[in-house]
Coordinates of C-alpha atoms and ligand atoms in Angstrom, one line a residue:
X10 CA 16.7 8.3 -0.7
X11 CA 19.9 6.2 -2.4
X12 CA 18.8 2.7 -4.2
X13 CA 16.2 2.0 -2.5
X14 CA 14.0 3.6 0.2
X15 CA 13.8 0.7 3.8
X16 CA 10.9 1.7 5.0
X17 CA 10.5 -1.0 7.9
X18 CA 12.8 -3.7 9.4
X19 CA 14.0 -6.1 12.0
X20 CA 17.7 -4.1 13.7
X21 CA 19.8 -6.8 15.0
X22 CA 21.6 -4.0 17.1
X23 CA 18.4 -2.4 18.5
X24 CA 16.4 -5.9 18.8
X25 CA 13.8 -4.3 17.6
X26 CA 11.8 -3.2 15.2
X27 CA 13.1 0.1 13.1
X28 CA 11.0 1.8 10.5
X29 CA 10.6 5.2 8.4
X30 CA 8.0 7.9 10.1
X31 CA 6.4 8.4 7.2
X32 CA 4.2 10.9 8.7
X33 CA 6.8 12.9 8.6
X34 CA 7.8 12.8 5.4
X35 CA 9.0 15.3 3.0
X36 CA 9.9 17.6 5.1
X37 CA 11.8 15.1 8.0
X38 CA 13.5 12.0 7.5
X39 CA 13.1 10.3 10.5
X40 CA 13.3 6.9 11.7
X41 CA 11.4 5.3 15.1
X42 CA 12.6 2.4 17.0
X43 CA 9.9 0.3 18.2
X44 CA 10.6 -2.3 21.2
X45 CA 7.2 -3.2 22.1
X46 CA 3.8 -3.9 20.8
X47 CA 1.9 -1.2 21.8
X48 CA 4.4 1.2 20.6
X49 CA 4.0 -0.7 17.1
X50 CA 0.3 -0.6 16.8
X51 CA 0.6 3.2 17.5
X52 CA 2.9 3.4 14.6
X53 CA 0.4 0.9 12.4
X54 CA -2.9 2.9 13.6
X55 CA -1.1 6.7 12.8
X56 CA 0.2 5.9 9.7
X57 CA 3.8 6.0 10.9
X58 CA 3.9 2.8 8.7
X59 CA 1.6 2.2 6.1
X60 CA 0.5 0.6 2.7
X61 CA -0.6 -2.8 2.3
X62 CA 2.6 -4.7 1.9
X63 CA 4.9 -2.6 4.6
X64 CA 1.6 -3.4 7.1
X65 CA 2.1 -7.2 6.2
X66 CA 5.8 -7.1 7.6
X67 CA 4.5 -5.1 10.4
X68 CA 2.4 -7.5 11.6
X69 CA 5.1 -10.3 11.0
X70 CA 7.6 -8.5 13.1
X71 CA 4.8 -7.6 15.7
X72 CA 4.8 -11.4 16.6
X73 CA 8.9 -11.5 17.3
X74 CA 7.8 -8.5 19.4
X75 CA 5.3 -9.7 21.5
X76 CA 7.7 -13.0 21.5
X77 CA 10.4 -10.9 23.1
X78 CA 8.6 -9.0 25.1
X79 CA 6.7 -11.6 26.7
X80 CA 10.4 -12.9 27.4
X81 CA 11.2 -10.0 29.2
X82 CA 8.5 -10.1 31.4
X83 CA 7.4 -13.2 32.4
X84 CA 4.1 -13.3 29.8
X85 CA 2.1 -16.4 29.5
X86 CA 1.6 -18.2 26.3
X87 CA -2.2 -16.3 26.4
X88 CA -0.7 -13.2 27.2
X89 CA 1.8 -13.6 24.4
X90 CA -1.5 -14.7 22.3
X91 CA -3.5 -11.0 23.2
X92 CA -0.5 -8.6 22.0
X93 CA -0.2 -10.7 18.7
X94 CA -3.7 -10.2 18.3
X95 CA -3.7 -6.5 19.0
X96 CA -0.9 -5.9 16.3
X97 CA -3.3 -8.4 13.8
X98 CA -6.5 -6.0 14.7
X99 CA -4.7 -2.4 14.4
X100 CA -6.3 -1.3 11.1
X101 CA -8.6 -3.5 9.7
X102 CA -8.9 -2.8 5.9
X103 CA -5.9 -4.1 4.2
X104 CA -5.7 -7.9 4.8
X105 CA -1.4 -7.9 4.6
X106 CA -2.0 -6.9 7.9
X107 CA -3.7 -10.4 9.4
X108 CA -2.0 -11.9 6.6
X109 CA 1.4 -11.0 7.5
X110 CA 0.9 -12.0 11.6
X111 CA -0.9 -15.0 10.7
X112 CA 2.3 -16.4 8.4
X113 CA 4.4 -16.6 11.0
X114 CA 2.1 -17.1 13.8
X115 CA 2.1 -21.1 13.2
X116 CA 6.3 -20.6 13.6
X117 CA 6.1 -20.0 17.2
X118 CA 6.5 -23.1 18.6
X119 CA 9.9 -23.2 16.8
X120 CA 11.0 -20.3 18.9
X121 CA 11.5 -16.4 18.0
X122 CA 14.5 -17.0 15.7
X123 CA 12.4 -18.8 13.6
X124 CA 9.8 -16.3 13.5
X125 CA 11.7 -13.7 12.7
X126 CA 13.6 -15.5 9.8
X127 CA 9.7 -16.2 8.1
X128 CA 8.9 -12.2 9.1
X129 CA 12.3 -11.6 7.1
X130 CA 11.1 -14.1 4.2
X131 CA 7.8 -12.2 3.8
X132 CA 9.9 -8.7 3.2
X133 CA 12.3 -10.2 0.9
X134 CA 9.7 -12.0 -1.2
X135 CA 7.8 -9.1 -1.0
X136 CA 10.4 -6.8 -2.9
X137 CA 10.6 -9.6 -5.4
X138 CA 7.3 -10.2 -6.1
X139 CA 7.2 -5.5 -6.8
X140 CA 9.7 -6.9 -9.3
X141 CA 8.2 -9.0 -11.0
X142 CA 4.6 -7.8 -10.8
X143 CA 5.7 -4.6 -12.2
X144 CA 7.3 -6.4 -15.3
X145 CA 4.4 -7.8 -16.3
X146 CA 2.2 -5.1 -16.4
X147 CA 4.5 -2.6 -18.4
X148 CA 4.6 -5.6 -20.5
X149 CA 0.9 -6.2 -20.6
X150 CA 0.2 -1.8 -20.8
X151 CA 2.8 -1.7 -23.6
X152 CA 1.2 -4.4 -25.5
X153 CA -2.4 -2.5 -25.8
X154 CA -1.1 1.1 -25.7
X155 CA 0.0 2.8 -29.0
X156 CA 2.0 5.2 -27.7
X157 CA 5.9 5.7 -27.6
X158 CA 5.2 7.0 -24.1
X159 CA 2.9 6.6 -21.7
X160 CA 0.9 9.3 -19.7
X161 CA -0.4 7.6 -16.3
X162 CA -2.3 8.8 -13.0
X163 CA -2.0 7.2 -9.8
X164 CA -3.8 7.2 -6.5
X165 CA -2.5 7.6 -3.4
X166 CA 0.9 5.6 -2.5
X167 CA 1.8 2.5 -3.8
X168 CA 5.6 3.0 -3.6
X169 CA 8.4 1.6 -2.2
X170 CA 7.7 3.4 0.9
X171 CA 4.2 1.3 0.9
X172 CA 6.3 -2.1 0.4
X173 CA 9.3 -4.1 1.2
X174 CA 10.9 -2.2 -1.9
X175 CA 10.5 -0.9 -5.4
X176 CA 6.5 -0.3 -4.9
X177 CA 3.1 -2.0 -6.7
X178 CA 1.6 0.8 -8.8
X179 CA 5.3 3.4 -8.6
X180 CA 6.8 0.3 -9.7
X181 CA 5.1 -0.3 -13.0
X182 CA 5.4 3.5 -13.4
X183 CA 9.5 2.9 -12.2
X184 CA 9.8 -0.4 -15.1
X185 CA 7.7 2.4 -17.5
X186 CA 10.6 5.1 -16.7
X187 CA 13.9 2.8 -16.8
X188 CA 12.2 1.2 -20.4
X189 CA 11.7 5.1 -21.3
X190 CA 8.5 4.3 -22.0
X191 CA 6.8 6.9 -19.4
X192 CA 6.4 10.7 -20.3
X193 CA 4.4 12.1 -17.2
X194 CA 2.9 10.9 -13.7
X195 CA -0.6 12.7 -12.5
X196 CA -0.3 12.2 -8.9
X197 CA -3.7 12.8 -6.7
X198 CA -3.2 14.6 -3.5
X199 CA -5.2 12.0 -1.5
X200 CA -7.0 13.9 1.1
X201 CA -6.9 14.0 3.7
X202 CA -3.8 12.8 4.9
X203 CA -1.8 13.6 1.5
X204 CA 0.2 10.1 0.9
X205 CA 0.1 11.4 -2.9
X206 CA 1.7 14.7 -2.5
X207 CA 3.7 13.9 0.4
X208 CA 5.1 10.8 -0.4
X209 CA 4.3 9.4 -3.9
X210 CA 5.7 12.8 -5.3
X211 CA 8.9 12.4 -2.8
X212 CA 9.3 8.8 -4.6
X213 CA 9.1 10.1 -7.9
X214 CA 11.2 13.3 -7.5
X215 CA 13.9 11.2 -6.2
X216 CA 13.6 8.6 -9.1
X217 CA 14.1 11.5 -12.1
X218 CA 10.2 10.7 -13.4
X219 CA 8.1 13.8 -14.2
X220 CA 5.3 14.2 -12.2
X221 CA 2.3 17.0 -11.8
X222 CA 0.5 16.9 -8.1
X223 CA -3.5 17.5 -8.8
X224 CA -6.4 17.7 -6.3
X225 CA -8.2 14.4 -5.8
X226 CA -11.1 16.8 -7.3
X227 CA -9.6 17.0 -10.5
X228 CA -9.0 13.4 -11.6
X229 CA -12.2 12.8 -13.5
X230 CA -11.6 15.6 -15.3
X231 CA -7.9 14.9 -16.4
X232 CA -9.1 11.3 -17.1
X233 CA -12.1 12.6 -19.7
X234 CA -10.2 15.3 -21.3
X235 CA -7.8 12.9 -22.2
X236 CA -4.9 13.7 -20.2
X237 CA -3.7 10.4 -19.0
X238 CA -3.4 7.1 -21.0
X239 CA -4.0 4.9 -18.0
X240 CA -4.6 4.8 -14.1
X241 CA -2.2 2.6 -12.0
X242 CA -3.2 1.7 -8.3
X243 CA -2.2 -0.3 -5.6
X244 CA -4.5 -1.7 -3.6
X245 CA -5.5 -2.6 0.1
X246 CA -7.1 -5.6 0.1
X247 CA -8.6 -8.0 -3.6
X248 CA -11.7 -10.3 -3.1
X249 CA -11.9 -13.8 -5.0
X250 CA -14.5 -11.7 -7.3
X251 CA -12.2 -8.7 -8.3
X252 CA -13.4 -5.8 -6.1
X253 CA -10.6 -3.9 -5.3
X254 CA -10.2 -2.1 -2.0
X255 CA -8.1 0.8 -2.1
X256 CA -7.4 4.7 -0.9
X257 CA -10.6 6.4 -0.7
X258 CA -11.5 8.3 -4.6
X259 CA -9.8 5.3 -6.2
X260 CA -13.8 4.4 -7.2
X261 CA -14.0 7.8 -8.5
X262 CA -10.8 7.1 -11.3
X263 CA -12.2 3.4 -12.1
X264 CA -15.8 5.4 -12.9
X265 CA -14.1 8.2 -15.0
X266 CA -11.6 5.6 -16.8
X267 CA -14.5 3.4 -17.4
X268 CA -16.6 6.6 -18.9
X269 CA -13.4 7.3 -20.8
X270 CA -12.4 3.8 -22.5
X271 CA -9.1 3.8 -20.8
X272 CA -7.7 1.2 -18.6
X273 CA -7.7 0.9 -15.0
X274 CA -5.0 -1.0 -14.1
X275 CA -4.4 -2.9 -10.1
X276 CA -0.9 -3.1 -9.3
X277 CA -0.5 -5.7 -6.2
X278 CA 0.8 -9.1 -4.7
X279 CA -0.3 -11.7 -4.1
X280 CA -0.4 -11.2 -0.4
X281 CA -3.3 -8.7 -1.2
X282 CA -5.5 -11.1 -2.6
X283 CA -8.0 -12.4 0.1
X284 CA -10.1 -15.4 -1.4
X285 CA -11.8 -15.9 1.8
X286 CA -13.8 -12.6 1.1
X287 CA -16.3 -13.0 -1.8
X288 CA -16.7 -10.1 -2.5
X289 CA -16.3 -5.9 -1.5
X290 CA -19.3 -5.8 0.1
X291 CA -18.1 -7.4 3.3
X292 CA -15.1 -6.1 3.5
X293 CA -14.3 -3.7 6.6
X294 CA -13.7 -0.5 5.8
X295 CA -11.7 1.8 8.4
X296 CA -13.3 4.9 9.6
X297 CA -10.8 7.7 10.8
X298 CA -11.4 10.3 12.9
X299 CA -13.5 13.0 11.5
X300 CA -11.0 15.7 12.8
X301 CA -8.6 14.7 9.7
X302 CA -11.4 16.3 7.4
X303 CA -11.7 19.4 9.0
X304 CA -8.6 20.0 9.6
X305 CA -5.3 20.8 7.3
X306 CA -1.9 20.3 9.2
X307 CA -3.2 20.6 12.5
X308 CA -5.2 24.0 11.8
X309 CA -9.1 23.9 11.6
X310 CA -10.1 24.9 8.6
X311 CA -14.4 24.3 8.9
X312 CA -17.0 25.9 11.5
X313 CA -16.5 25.0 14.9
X314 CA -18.6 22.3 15.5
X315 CA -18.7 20.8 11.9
X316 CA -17.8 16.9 11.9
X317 CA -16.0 15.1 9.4
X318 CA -16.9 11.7 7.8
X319 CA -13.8 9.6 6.9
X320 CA -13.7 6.4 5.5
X321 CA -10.1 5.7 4.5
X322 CA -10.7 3.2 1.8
X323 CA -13.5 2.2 -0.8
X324 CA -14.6 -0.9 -3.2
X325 CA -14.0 -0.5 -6.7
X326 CA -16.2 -3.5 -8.4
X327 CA -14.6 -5.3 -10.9
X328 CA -16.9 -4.6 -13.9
X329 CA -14.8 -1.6 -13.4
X330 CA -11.4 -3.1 -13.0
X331 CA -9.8 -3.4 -16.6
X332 CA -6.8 -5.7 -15.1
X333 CA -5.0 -6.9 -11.6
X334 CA -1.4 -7.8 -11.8
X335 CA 0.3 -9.8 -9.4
X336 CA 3.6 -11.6 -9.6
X337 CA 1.6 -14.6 -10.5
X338 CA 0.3 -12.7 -13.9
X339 CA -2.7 -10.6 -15.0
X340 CA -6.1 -11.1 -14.7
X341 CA -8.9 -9.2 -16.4
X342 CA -11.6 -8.7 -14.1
X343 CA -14.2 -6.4 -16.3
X344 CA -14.2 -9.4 -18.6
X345 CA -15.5 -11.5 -16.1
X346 CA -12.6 -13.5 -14.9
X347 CA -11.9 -14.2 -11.4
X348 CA -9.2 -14.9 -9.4
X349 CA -8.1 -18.5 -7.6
X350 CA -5.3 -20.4 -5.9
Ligands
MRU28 O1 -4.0 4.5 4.6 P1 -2.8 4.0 3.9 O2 -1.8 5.0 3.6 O3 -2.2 2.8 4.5 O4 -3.4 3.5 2.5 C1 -2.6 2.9 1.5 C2 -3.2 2.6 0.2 O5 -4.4 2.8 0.1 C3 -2.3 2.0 -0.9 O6 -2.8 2.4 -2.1 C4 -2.4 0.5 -0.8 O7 -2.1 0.1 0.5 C5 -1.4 -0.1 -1.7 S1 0.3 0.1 -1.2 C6 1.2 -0.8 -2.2

């Protein structure tokens, strides 16, 4: 993996868009290059790209995509208008996504070169903003843990491979590790399409920091028996309230941290904050396709005929959120403080 993992960016040489298959991963490191829309939102809506932050750049460079490709064929400004929109609308949970296309959108009357500079802004501050965030909240876990070092579970991916670099939740776990501060990881599997085990666990293995792989199953059970110190997630999407949207289960470790006094702790920035929803009741949760339940790697593995239900995401409420970090600092939401500009 080197330094640090690229998992999506703007090639000058291809003029296009080049990112990590991370459907692939472990087993393939692979990379696709994307020249048109409809290429990208296949890549957004199969999880070739994912995570909250990496979908935000995304949907930035989707717009210098529809841009260029509306060049090359002699699109009208709607035209232009309906790809962008397609990009913004390819998975609907995690606001980055809307968030990233609508930053730059208001750029295009400047031209693509323009665009693509603020799509380029957005991944750089991005990675800083990982930095910074994950600072704070070693510093902030560090100051109410008494332990010389900490045992932590995490939730699906919130790595560098999620991001623009370094990672949300694998980052305060990362600034744990280099303060040698962090004995073990817990990482949950995160059925059904395993961004724990496949790709959290390929983060930490190539970082040096100890990690055990559990069944989403287990987690309440490693939380009550006292097995972990503290849970550490990214997150998807943040409303002005503190409800936090993230990987489906992630409820599950707030109500078993909650039940077991230990913290439960958000790792994300401030690009996932959406203070135009009020709360998690309204926010949109995607549905996936049942067939991703019953089966495992392509073989079926329930009755013929037996349908799956799939929601890829739930609402933690923030009664149950002990803290939120962003690069802009912590807030305690189970205390009753909310978030604002
Ligand atoms: O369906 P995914 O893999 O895009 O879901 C990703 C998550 O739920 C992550 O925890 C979240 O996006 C935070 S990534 C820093």
């Amino acid at each position: 993996m080197g330094d640090e993992v690229v998992t999506i960016a703007w090639d000058d040489g291809l003029d296009g868009v080049r990112l990590l298959d991370q459907r692939l991963l472990p087993g393939r490191t692979e990379h696709r290059e994307i020249t048109t829309v409809a290429a990208l939102v296949e890549a957004i809506r199969t999880l070739a790209v994912r995570g909250a932050p990496a979908l935000g750049v995304a949907g930035a460079l989707g717009v210098v995509l529809a841009m260029d490709e509306g060049d090359r064929n002699g699109w009208g400004e709607e035209e232009v208008a309906v790809a962008v929109d397609s990009v913004r609308a390819a998975r609907p949970t995690a606001v980055n996504l809307a968030w990233g296309v609508d930053e730059v959108r208001g750029r295009m009357a400047q031209g693509r070169d323009a665009v693509l500079a603020a799509a380029r802004q957005i991944a750089s501050e991005d990675a800083r903003a990982n930095r910074e965030l994950s600072r704070l909240a070693a510093d902030w876990l560090l100051a109410r843990l008494d332990r010389p070092r900490l045992r932590a579970l995490t939730h699906c991916n919130a790595g560098a491979l999620a991001t623009s670099g370094w990672g949300t939740a694998v980052g305060v776990l990362r600034e744990l590790h280099e303060r040698d501060r962090l004995e073990l990881v817990v990482v949950d599997e995160t059925r059904p399409l395993l961004q724990g085990s496949r790709l959290t666990a390929y983060e930490l293995d190539h970082l040096g920091i100890p990690y055990l792989i559990e069944v989403d199953g287990a987690a309440s059970s490693t939380i009550l028996r006292g097995l972990v110190d503290v849970a550490v997630v990214g997150s998807d999407r943040i409303a002005a309230n503190g409800d936090v949207c993230n990987k489906i289960g992630t409820v599950g470790v707030a109500l078993a941290c909650d039940a077991a006094g230990i913290p439960f702790v958000v790792a994300a920035p401030w690009s996932t904050v959406d203070l135009d929803t009020a709360d998690g009741d309204v926010i949109d949760i995607e549905q996936r396709p049942g067939a991703e339940v019953v089966e495992l790697a392509g073989v079926r593995t329930a009755p013929p005929g037996a349908r799956g239900l799939n929601p890829a995401f739930d609402v933690t409420p923030a009664r149950l959120v002990t803290a939120i970090v962003t690069e802009r600092g912590v807030v305690e939401p189970a205390r009753g403080a909310r978030l604002d500009r």
